[in-house]
Short mmCIF file of C-alpha atoms and ligand atoms in Angstrom, two decimals:
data_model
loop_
_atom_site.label_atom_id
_atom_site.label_comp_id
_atom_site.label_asym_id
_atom_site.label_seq_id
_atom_site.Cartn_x
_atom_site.Cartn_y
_atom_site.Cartn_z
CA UNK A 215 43.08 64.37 -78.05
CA UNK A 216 44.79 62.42 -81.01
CA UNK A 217 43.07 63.20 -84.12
CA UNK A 218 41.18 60.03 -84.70
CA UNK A 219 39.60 60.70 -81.70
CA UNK A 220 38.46 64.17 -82.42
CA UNK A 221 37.11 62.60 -86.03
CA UNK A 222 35.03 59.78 -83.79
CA UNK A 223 34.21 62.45 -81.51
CA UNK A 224 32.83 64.63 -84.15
CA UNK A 225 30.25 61.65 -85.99
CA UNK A 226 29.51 60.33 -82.88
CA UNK A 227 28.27 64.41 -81.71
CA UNK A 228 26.19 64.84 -84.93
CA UNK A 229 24.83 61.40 -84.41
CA UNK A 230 24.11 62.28 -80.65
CA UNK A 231 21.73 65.17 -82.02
CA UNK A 232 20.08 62.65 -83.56
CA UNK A 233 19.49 60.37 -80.90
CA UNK A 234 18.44 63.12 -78.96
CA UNK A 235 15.66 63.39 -81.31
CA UNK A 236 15.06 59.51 -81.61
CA UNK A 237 14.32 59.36 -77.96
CA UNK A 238 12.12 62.28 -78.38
CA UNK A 239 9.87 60.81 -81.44
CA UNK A 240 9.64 57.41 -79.54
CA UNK A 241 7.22 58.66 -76.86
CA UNK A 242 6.18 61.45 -78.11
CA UNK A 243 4.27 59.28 -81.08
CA UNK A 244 2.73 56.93 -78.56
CA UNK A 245 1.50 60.01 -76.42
CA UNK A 246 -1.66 61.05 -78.37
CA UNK A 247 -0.66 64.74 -78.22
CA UNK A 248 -1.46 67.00 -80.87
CA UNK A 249 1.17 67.11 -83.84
CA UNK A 250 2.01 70.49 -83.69
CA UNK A 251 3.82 70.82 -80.71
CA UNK A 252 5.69 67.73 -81.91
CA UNK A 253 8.01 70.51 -84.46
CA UNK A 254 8.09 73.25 -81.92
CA UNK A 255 9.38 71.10 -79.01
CA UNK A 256 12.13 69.04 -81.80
CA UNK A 257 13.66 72.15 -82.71
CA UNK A 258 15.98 74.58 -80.14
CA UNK A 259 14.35 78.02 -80.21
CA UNK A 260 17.57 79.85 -80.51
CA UNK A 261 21.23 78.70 -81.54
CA UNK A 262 24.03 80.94 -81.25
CA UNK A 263 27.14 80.63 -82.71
CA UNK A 264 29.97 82.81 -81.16
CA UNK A 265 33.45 83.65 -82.02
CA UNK A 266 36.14 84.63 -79.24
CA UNK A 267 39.64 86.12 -80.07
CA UNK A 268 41.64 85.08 -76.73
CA UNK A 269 45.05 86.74 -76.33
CA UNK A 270 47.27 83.63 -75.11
CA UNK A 271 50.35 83.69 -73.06
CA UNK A 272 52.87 83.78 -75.36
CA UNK A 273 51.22 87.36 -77.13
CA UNK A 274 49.35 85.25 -80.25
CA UNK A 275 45.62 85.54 -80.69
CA UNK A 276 43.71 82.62 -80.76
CA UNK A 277 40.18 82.44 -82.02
CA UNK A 278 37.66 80.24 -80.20
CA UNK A 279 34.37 78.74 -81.42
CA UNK A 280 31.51 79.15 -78.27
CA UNK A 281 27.59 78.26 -78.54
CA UNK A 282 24.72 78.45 -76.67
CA UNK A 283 21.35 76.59 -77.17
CA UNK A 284 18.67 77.71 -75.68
CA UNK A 285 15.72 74.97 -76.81
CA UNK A 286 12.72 75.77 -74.77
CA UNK A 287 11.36 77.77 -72.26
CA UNK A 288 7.62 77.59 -72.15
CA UNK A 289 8.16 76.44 -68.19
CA UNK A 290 10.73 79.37 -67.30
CA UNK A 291 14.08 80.49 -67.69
CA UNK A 292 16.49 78.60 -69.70
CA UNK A 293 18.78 76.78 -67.72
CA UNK A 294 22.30 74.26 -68.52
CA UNK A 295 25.52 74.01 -68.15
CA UNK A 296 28.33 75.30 -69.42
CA UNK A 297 30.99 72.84 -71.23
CA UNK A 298 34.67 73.14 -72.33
CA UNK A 299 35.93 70.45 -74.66
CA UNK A 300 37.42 69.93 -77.71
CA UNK A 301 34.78 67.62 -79.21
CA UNK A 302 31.70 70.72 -78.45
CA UNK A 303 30.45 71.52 -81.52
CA UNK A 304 26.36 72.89 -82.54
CA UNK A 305 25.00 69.55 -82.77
CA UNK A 306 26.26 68.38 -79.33
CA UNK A 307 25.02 71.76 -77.63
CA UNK A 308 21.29 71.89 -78.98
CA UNK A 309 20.90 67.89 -78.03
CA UNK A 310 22.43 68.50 -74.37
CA UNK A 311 19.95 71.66 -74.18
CA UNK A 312 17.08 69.38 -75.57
CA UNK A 313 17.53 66.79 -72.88
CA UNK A 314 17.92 69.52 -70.31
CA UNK A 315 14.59 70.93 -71.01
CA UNK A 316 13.20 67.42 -70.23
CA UNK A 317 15.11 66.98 -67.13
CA UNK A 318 13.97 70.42 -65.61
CA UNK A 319 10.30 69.57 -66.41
CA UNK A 320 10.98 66.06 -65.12
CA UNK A 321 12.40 67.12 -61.46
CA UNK A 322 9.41 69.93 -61.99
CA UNK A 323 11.57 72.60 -61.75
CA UNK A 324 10.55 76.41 -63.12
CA UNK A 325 12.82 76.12 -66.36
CA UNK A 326 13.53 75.51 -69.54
CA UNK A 327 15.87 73.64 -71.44
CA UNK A 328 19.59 74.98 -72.73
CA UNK A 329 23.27 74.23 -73.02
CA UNK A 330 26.26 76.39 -74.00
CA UNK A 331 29.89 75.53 -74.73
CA UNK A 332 33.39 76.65 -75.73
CA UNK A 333 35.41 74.26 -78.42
CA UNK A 334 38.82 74.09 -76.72
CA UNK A 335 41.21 71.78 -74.15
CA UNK A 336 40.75 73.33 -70.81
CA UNK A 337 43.31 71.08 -69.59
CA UNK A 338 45.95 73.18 -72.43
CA UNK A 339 45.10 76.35 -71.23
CA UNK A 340 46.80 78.31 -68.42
CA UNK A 341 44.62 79.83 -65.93
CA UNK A 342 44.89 83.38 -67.06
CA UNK A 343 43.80 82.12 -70.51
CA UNK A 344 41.26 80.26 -69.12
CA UNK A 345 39.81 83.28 -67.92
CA UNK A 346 40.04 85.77 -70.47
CA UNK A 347 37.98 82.95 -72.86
CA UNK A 348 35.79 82.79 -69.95
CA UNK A 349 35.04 86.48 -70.12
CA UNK A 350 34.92 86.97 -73.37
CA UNK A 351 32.71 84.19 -74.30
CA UNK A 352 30.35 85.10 -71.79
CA UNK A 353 30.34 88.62 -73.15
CA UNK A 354 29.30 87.48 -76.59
CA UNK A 355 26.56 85.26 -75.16
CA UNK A 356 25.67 88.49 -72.68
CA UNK A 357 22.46 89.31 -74.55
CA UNK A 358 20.85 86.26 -74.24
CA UNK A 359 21.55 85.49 -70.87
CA UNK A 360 20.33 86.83 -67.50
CA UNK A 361 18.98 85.68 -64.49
CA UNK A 362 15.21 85.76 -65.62
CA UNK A 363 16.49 84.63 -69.56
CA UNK A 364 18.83 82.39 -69.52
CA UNK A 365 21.20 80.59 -66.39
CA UNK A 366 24.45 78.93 -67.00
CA UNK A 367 25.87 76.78 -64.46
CA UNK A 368 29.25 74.11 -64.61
CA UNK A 369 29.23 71.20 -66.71
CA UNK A 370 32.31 69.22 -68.49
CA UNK A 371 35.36 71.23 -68.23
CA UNK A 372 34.06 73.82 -66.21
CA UNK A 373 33.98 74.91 -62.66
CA UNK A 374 33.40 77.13 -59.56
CA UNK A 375 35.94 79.27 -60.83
CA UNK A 376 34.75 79.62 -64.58
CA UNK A 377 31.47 80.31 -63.16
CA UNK A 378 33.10 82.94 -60.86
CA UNK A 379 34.23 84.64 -63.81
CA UNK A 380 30.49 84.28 -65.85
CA UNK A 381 29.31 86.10 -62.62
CA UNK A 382 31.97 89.17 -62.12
CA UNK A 383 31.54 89.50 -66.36
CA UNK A 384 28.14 89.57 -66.41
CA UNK A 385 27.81 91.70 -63.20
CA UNK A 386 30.26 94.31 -64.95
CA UNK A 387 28.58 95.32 -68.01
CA UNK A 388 25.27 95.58 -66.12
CA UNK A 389 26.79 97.39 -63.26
CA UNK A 390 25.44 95.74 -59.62
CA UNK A 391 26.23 91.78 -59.00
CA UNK A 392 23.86 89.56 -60.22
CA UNK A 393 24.14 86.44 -58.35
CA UNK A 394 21.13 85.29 -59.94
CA UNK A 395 22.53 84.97 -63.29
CA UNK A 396 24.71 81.75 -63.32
CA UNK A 397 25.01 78.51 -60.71
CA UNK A 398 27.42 76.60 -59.05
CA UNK A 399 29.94 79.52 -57.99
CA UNK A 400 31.71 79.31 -54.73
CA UNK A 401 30.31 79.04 -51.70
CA UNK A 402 32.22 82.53 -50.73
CA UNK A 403 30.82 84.18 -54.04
CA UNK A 404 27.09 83.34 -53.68
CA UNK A 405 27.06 79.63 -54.30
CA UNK A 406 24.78 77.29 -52.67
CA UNK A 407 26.29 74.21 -49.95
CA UNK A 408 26.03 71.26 -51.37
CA UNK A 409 25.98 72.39 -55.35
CA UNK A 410 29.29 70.84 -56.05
CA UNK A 411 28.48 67.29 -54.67
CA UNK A 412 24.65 67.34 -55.89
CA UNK A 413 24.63 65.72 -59.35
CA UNK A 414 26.58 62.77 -57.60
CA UNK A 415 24.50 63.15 -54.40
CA UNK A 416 21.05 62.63 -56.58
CA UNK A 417 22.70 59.84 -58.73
CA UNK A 418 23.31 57.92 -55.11
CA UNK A 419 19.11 58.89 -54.30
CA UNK A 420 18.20 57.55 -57.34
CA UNK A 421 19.67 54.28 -57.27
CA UNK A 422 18.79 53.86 -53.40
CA UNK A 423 15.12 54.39 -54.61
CA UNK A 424 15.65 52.04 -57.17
CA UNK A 425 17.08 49.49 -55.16
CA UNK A 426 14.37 49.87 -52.37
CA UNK A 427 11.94 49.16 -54.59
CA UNK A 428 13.98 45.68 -55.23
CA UNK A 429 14.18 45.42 -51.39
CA UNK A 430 17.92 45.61 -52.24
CA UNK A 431 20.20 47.41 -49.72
CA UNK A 432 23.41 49.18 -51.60
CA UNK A 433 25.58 48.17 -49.43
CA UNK A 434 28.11 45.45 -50.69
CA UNK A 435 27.12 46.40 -54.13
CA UNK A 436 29.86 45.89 -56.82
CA UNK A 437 30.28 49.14 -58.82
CA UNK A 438 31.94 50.26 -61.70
CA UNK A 439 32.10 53.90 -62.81
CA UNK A 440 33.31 55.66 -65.93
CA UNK A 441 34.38 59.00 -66.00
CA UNK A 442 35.84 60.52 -62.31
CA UNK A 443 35.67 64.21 -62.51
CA UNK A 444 33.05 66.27 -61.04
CA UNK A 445 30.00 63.78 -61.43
CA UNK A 446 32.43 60.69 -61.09
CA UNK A 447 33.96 61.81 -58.01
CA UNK A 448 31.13 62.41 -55.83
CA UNK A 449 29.00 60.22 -56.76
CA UNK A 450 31.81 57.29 -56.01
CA UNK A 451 32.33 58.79 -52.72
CA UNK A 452 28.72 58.98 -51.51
CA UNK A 453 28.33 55.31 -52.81
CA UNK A 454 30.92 54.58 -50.91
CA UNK A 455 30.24 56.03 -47.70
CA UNK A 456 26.89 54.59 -47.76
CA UNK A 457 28.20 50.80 -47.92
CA UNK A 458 28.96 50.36 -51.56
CA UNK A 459 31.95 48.82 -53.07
CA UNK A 460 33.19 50.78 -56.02
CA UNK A 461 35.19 48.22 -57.79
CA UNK A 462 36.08 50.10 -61.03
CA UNK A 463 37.30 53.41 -62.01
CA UNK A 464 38.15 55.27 -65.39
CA UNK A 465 39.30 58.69 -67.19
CA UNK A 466 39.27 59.62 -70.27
CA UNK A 467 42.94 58.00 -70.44
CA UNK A 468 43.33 55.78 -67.67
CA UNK A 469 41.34 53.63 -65.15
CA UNK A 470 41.91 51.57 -62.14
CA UNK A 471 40.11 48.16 -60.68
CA UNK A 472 40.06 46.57 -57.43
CA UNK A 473 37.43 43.73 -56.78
CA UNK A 474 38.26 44.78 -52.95
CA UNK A 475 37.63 48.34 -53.26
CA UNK A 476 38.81 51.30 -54.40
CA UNK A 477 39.82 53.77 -51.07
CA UNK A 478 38.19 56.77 -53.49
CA UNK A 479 39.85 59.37 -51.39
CA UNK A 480 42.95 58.61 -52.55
CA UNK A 481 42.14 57.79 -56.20
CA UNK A 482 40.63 61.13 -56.05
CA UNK A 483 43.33 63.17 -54.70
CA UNK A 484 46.04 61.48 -57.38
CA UNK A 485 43.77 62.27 -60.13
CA UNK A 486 42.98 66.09 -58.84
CA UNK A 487 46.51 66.48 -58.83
CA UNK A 488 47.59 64.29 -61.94
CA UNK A 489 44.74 65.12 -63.75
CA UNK A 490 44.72 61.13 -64.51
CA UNK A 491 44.94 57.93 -62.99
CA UNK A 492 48.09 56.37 -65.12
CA UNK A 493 50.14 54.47 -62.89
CA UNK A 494 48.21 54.58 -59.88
CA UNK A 495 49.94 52.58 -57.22
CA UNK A 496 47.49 50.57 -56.26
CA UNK A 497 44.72 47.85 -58.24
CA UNK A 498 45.18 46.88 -61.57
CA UNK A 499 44.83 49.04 -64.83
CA UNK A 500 41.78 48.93 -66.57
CA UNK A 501 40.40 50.20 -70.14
CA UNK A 502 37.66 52.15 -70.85
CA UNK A 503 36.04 49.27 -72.57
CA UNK A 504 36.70 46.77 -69.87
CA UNK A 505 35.66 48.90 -67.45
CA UNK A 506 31.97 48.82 -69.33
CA UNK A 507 32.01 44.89 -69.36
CA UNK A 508 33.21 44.00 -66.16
CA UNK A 509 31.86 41.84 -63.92
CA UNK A 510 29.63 44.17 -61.66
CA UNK A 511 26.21 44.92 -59.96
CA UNK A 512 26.18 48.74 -61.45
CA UNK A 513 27.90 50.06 -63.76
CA UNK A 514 27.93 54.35 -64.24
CA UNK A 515 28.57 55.96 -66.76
CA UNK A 516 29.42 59.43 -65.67
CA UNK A 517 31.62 60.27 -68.57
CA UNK A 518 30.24 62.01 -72.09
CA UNK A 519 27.33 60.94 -73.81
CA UNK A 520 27.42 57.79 -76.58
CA UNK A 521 29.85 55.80 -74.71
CA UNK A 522 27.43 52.69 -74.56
CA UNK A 523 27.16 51.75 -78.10
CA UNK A 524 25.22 48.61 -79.69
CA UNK A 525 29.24 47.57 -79.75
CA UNK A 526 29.25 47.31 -75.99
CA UNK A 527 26.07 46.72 -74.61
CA UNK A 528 25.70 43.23 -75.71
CA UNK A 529 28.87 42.40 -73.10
CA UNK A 530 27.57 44.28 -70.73
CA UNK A 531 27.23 42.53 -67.64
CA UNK A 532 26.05 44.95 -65.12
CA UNK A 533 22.00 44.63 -64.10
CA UNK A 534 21.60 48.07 -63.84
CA UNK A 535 23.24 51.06 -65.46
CA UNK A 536 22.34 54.57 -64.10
CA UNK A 537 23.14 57.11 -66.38
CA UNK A 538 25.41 60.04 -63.83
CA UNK A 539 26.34 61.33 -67.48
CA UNK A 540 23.96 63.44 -70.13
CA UNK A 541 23.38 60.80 -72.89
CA UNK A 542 25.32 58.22 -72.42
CA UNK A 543 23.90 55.50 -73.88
CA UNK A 544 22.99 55.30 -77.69
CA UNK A 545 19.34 54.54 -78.91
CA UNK A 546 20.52 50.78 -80.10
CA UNK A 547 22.29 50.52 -77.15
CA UNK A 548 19.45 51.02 -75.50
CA UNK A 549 17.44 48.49 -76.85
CA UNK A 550 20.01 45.87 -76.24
CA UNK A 551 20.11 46.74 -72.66
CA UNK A 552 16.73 46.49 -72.55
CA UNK A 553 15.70 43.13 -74.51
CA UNK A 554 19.13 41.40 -71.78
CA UNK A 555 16.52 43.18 -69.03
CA UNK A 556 18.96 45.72 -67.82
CA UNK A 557 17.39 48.24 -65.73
CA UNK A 558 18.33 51.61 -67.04
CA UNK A 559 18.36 54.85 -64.84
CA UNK A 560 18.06 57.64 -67.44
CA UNK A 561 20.01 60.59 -67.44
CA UNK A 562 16.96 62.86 -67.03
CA UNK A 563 16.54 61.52 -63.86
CA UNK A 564 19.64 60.19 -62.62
CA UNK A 565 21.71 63.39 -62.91
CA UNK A 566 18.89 65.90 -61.98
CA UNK A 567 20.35 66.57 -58.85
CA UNK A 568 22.68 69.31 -60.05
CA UNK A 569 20.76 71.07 -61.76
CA UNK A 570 18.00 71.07 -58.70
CA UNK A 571 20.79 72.51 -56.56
CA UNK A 572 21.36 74.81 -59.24
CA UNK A 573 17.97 76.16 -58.61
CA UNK A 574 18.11 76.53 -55.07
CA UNK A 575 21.25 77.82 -55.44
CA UNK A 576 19.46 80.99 -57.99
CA UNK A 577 16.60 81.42 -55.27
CA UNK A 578 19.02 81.77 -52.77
CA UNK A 579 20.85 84.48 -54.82
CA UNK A 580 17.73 86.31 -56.41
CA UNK A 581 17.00 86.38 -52.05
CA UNK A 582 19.78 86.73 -50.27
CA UNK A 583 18.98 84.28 -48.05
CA UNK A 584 21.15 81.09 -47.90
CA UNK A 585 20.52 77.92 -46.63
CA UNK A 586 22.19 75.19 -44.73
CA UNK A 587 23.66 71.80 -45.65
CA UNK A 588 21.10 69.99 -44.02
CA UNK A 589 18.68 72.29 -45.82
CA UNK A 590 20.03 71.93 -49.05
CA UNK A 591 20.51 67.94 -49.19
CA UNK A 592 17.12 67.51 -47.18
CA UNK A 593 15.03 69.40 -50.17
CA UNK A 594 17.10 67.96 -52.87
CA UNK A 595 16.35 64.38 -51.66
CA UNK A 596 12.77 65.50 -51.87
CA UNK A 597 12.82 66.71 -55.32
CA UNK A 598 14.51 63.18 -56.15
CA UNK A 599 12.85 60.54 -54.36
CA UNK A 600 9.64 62.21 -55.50
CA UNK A 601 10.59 62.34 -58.96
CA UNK A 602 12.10 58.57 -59.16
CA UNK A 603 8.63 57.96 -57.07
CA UNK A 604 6.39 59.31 -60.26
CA UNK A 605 8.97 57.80 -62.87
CA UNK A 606 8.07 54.04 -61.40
CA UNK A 607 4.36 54.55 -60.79
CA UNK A 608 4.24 55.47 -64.62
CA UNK A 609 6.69 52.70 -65.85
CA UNK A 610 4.14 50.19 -63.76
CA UNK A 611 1.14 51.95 -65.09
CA UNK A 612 2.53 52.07 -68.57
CA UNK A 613 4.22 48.40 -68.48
CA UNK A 614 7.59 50.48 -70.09
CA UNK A 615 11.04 50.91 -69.30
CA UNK A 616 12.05 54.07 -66.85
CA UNK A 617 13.67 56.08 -69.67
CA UNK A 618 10.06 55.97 -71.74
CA UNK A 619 8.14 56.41 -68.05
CA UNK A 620 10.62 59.48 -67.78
CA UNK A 621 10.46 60.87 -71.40
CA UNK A 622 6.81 60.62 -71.03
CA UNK A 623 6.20 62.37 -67.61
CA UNK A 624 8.49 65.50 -69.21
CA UNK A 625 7.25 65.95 -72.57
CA UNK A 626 3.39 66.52 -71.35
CA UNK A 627 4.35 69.01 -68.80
CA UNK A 628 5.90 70.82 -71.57
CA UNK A 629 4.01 69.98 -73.98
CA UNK A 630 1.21 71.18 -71.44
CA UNK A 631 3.15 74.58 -70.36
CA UNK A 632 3.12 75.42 -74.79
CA UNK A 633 -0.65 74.42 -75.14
CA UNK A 634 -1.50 76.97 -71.83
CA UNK A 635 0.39 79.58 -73.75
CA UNK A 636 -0.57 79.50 -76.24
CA UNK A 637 1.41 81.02 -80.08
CA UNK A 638 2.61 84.92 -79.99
CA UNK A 639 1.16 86.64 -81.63
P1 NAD B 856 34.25 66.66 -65.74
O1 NAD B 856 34.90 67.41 -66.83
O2 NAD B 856 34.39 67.15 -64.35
O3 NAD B 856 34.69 65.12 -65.77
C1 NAD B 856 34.55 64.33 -66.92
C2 NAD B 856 35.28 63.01 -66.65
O4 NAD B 856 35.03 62.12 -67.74
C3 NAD B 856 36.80 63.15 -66.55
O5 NAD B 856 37.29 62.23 -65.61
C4 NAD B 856 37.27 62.76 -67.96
O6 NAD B 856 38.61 62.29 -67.99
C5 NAD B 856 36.30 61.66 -68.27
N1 NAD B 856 36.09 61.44 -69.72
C6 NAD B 856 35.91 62.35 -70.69
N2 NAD B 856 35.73 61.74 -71.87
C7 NAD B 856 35.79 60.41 -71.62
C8 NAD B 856 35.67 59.27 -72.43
N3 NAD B 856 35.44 59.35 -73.74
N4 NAD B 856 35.78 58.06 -71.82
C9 NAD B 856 36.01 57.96 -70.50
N5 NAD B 856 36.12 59.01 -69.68
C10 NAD B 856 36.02 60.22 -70.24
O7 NAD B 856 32.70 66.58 -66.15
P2 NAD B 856 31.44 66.38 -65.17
O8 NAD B 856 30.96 67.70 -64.74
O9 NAD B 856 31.74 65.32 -64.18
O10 NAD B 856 30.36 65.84 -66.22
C11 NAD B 856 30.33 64.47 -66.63
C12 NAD B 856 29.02 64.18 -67.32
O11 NAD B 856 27.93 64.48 -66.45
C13 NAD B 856 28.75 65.00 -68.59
O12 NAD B 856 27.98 64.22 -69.48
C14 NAD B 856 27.92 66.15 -68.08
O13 NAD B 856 27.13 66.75 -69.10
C15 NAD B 856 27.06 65.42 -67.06
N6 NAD B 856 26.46 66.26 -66.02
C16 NAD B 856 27.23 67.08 -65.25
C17 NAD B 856 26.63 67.83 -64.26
C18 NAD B 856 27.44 68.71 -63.32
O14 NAD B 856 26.85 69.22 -62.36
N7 NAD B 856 28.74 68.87 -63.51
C19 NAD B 856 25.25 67.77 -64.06
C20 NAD B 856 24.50 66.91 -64.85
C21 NAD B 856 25.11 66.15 -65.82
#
């Protein structure tokens, strides 16, 4: 990353802590709850901060900065991802672990909120270093994670194989395997069917709901999407196998766009083995920003958060943005989108999907009893449709947008869960 990125990077992730918190006040002020749990649910209940000395290939020791956020649990476990980047800093962590305590309470699952992360370029380091950060963060995070405490799973930057490495780390210091005690490992190493596509696979549920409610089919619909790595990927590939045209495609560097169609399959394999999409044969190159404004039915952002700013949205042209990424979309951005009557998905809803696998995956570990596909995608389209289902009944009942309808369903379940409970002592 040049350096002026990393300095926009950095505002915009202390800024995205506050949105966090913006979206948060909105609804909870309109919600008649009592004020108290308004400061216990705005703060994380733990931050911690971790250093990790890394011995790198060429003998030097490099020092790493990891965190993890664990903001509320009054529902269960903590439970988020775990992200490698350079921009990760506190700020970014305890906002990602806010919004992931509303999206576990919104798909009703038995957890809390939290979000870890490791400031670095995974795409600089060399496998062996990748895994001796891997270890030795998750050693310094080891006390205050577990499978009934605290459940890590992939998230930007991070994969099957980091988590493989959470799992054997973990299981070492406590002497048996713990499959229980981190999500979205391979198949082969306890890992559920279906984890790796789900958090595309519930992006395409959501907007099929949505759309049925329009009495709008997918197919033939134009769609652009930003970001094509784990999230990206799938969820452009189950679009397009149901009918959809995905017209638009970018990475963090590079993009591609082809008002016939993009043959994903391809565009995927260049960029799993490019780790980009400059020069892609085919289509014409495209910017992140135009990628955002072009002419389309959908557009997805399925990159990092705050990349729909006030800046963009008013060229938006898109009717409907579903939000595949965890806080995309700024607060003013918001409201733009919403006064040009855009129909927002929000990311507490439209990326559940993962983390819903991610919890069938930690039943099927704390079992040892594994499902099949069929299993696995039938019960996660439940969990979806059913929780798209409640997020339009309230937006009718409440005359509001789905991200308020959303925000509001979440915060009084836990809002609900921390009045039951009670204070200790
Ligand atoms: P990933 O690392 O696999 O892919 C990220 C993609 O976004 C890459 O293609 C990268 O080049 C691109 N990108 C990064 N910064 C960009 C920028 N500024 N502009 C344009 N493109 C950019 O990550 P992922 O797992 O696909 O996660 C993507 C988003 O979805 C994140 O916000 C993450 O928190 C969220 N999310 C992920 C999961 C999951 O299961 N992996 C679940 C829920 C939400």
């Amino acid at each position: 990353m040049e350096n002026t990125d990393l300095l926009r990077a950095k505002s915009s992730h202390a800024e995205f802590w506050q949105h966090a918190h913006q979206y948060f006040d909105r609804v909870y002020q309109t919600m008649n709850l009592d004020p108290i749990w308004r400061e216990v649910l705005a703060s994380p209940k733990r931050v911690l901060a971790v250093s990790c000395p890394v011995k790198m290939d060429d003998g030097k020791i490099q020092v790493f900065t990891g965190y993890r956020a664990q903001h509320n649990n009054a529902r269960g476990p903590f439970k988020g991802g775990i992200r490698f980047d350079v921009s990760v800093n506190r700020d970014e962590v305890m906002a990602l672990a806010m919004l992931q305590t509303w999206k576990n309470a919104l798909v009703d699952l038995p957890f809390g909120g939290a979000k870890g992360g490791v400031v670095c370029d995974p795409k600089k380091l060399s496998f062996g270093e990748k895994e001796r950060l891997t270890r030795r963060y998750t050693s310094e995070i080891l006390p205050i994670i577990g499978p009934a405490h605290d459940i890590p799973a992939p998230d930007a930057g991070t994969d099957a194989q980091v988590m493989s490495w959470v799992l054997d780390t973990y299981s070492m210091m406590v002497g048996h395997q713990e499959l229980g005690v981190v999500t979205g490992k391979p198949v082969h190493l306890g890992g559920s069917v279906g984890r790796e596509e789900a958090t595309g696979r519930g992006v395409m549920y959501v907007l099929r709901a949505f759309l049925a409610t329009q009495h709008k089919p997918l197919e033939n619909t134009r769609i652009a999407i930003q970001g094509f790595g784990n999230v990206g990927f799938h969820a452009a590939q189950l679009l397009d196998e149901m009918g959809a045209t995905i017209i638009g495609i970018t990475e963090r560097k590079s993009g591609i766009f082809d008002e016939n169609g993009i043959d994903v399959a391809a565009a995927g394999l260049y960029y799993r083995e490019r780790g980009d999409l400059v020069d892609y044969p085919h289509g014409d190159a495209i910017t992140n920003e135009e990628l955002l404004t072009c002419d389309c039915d959908i557009l997805i952002p399925a990159a990092m958060e705050s990349t729909v700013t006030a800046e963009v949205a008013p060229h938006i042209k898109a009717r409907i943005v579903v939000e595949a990424a965890n806080g995309p979309t700024t607060p003013d951005a918001d409201e733009i989108l919403r006064d040009n009557g855009v129909t927002v998905l929000p990311d507490i809803l439209a990326n559940a999907g993962g983390v819903t696998v991610s919890y069938f995956e930690w039943v099927q570990g704390l079992q040892n009893f594994f499902w099949s596909a069929e299993e696995v995608n039938n019960e996660l389209q439940k969990i979806m449709d059913r929780a798209f289902a409640a997020v339009n009944a309230k937006a009718d009942e409440a005359d509001c947008d789905y991200r308020t309808a959303a925000y509001t369903i979440a915060i009084s379940r836990v809002a609900e869960a921390c009045r039951l409970k009670g204070l200790f002592p």
